[in-house]
CSV table of C-alpha atoms and ligand atoms in Angstrom, one decimal:
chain,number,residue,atom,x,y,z
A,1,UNK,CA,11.6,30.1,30.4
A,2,UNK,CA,12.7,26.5,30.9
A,3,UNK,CA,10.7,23.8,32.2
A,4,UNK,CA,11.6,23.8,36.2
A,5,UNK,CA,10.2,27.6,35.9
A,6,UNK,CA,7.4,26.4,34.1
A,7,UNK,CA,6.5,23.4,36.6
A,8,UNK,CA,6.9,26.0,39.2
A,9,UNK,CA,4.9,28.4,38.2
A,10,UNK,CA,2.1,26.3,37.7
A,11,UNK,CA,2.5,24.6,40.7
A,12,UNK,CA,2.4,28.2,42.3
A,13,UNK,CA,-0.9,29.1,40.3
A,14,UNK,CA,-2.7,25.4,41.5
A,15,UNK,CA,-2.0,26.2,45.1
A,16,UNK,CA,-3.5,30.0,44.6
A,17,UNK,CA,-6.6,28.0,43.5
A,18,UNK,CA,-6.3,24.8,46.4
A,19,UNK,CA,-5.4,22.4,43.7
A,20,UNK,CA,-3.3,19.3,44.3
A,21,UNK,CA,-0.6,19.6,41.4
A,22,UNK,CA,0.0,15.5,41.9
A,23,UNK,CA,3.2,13.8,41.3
A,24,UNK,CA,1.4,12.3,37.7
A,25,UNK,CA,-0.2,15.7,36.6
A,26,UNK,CA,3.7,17.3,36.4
A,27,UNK,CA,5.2,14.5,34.8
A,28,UNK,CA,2.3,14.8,32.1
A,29,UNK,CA,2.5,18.2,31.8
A,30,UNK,CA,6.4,18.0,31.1
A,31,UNK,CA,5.7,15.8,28.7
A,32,UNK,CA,3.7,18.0,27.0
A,33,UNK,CA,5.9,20.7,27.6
A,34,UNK,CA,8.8,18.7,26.1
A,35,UNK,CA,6.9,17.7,22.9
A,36,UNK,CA,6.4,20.4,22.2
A,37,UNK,CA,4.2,19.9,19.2
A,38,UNK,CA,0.1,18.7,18.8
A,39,UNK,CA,0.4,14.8,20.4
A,40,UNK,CA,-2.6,12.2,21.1
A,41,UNK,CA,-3.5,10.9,24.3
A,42,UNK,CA,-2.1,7.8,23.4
A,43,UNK,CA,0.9,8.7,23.0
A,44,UNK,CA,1.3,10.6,25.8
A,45,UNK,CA,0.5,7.4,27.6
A,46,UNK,CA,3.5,5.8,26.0
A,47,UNK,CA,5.6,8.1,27.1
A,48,UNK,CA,4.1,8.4,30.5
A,49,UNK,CA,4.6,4.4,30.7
A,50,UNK,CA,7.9,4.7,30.6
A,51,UNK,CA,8.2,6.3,34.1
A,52,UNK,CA,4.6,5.5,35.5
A,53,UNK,CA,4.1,1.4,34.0
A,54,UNK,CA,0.8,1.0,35.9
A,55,UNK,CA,-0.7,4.1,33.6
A,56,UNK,CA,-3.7,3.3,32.1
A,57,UNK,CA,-6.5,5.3,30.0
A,58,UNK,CA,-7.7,6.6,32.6
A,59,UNK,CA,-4.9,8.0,34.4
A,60,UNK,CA,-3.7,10.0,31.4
A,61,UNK,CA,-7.2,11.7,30.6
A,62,UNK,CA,-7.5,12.4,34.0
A,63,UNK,CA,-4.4,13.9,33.8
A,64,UNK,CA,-5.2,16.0,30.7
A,65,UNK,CA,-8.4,17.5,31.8
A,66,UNK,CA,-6.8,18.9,34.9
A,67,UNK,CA,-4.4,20.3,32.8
A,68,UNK,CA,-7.1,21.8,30.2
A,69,UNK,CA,-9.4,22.9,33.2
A,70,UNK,CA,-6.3,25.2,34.3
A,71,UNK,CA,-5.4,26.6,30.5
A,72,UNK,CA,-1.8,24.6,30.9
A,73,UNK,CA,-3.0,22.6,27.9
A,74,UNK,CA,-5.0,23.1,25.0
A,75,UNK,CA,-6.7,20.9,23.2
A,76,UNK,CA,-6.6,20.4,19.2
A,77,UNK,CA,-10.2,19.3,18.3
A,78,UNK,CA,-9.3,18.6,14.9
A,79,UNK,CA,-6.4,16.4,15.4
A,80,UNK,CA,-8.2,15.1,18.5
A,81,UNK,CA,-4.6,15.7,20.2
A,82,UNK,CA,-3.3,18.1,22.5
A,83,UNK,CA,-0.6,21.0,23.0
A,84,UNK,CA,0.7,23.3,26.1
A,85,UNK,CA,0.5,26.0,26.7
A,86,UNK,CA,3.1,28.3,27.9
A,87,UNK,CA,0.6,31.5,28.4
A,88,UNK,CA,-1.2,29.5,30.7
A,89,UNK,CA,-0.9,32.3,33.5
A,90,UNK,CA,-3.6,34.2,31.7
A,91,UNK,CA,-6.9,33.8,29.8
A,92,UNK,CA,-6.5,34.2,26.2
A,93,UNK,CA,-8.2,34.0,23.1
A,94,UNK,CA,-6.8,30.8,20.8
A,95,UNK,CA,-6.7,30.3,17.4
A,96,UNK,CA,-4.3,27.3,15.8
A,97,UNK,CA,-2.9,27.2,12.7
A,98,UNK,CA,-1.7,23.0,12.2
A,99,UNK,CA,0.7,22.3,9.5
A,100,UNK,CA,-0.4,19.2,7.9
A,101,UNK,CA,3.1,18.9,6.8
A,102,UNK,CA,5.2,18.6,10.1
A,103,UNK,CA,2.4,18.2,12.7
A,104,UNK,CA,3.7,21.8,14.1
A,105,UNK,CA,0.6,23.8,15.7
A,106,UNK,CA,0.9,27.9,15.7
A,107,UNK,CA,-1.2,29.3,19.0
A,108,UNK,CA,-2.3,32.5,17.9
A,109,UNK,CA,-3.9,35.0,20.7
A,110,UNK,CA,-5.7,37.3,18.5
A,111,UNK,CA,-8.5,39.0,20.6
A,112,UNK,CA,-9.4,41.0,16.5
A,113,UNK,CA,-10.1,37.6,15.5
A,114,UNK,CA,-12.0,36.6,18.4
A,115,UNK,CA,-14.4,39.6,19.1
A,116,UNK,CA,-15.6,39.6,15.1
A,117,UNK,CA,-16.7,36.1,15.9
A,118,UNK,CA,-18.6,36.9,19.2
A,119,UNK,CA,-20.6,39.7,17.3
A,120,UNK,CA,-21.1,37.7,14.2
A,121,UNK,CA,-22.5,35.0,16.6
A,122,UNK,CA,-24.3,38.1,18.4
A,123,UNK,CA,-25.8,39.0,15.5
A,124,UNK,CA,-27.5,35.7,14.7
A,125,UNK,CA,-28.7,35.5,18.3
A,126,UNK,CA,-26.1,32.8,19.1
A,127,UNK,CA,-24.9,31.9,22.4
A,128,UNK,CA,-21.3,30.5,22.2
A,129,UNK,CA,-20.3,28.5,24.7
A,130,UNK,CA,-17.5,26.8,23.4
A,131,UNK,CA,-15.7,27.7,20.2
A,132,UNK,CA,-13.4,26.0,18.5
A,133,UNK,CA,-10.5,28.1,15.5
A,134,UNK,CA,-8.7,26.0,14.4
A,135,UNK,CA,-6.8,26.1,10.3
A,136,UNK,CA,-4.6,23.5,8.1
A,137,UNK,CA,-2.4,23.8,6.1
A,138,UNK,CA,1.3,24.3,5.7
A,139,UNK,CA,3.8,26.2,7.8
A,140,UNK,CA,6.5,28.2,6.0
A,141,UNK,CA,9.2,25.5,6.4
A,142,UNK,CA,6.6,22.7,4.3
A,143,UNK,CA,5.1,25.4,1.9
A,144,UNK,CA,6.6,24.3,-1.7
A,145,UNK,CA,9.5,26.7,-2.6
A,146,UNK,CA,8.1,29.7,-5.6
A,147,UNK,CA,11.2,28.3,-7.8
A,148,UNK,CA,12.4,32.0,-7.6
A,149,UNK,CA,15.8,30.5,-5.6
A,150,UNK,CA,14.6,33.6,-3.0
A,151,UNK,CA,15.3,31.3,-0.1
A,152,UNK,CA,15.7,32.3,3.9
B,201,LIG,ZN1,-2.8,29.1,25.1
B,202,LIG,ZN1,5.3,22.3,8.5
């Protein structure tokens, strides 16, 4: 799907639910779409100053929470940066494997994964309401080579 059936869609899904899809939450939202990998606030602003100069702090985490509120973003606790999220037309469970080597982030939507944890955290009379999965390391392109030349 490319990005003007992305923008679309979403802006289809924000007026099923009577939200304003402003001028500043698509243009962050491409962003994000174009990056493509895990990226900070900050630099999102950069970016986002290029076309929008009078952007400031605020404008850009205002900006990102819409986006997180309506699953188009997620956010990377660990890295205290964000991705997007091109499943965002359904609820899903999330769990993010970050390469420590490239800065690429996996979204994984394993609901296995996700109902173990709800009945471990059943078990101990836990109430979760907010969960965070989230695993480093390194992706198969930064993971040392065995030395056995069995490359590709
Ligand atoms: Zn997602
Ligand atoms: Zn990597």
């Amino acid at each position: 799907m490319n990005q003007e059936q992305l923008i679309s869609r979403a802006q289809h899904l924000c007026e099923q639910r009577g939200l304003r899809f402003t001028a500043i939450r698509q243009q962050v939202f491409r962003l994000l779409a174009q990056h493509g990998n895990a990226i900070s606030a900050y630099e999102l602003l950069d970016q986002l100053r290029l076309t929008e100069p009078g952007a400031k702090p605020p404008t850009i985490y205002r900006a990102l929470d819409f986006l997180l509120e309506q699953g188009f973003a997620h956010k990377v606790e660990s890295l205290n940066a964000y991705i997007f999220c091109c499943h965002f037309d359904h609820a899903h469970p999330m769990q993010l494997l970050i390469c420590d080597g490239c800065g690429n982030v996996v979204e994984l939507h394993d609901s296995a994964i996700d109902r173990a944890f709800l009945e471990q955290a059943r078990l101990h009379g836990f109430t979760i309401t907010n969960k965070t999965i989230e695993a480093h390391g390194q992706c198969a392109q930064c993971a040392p080579t065995q030395g056995n030349h069995n490359e590709g």
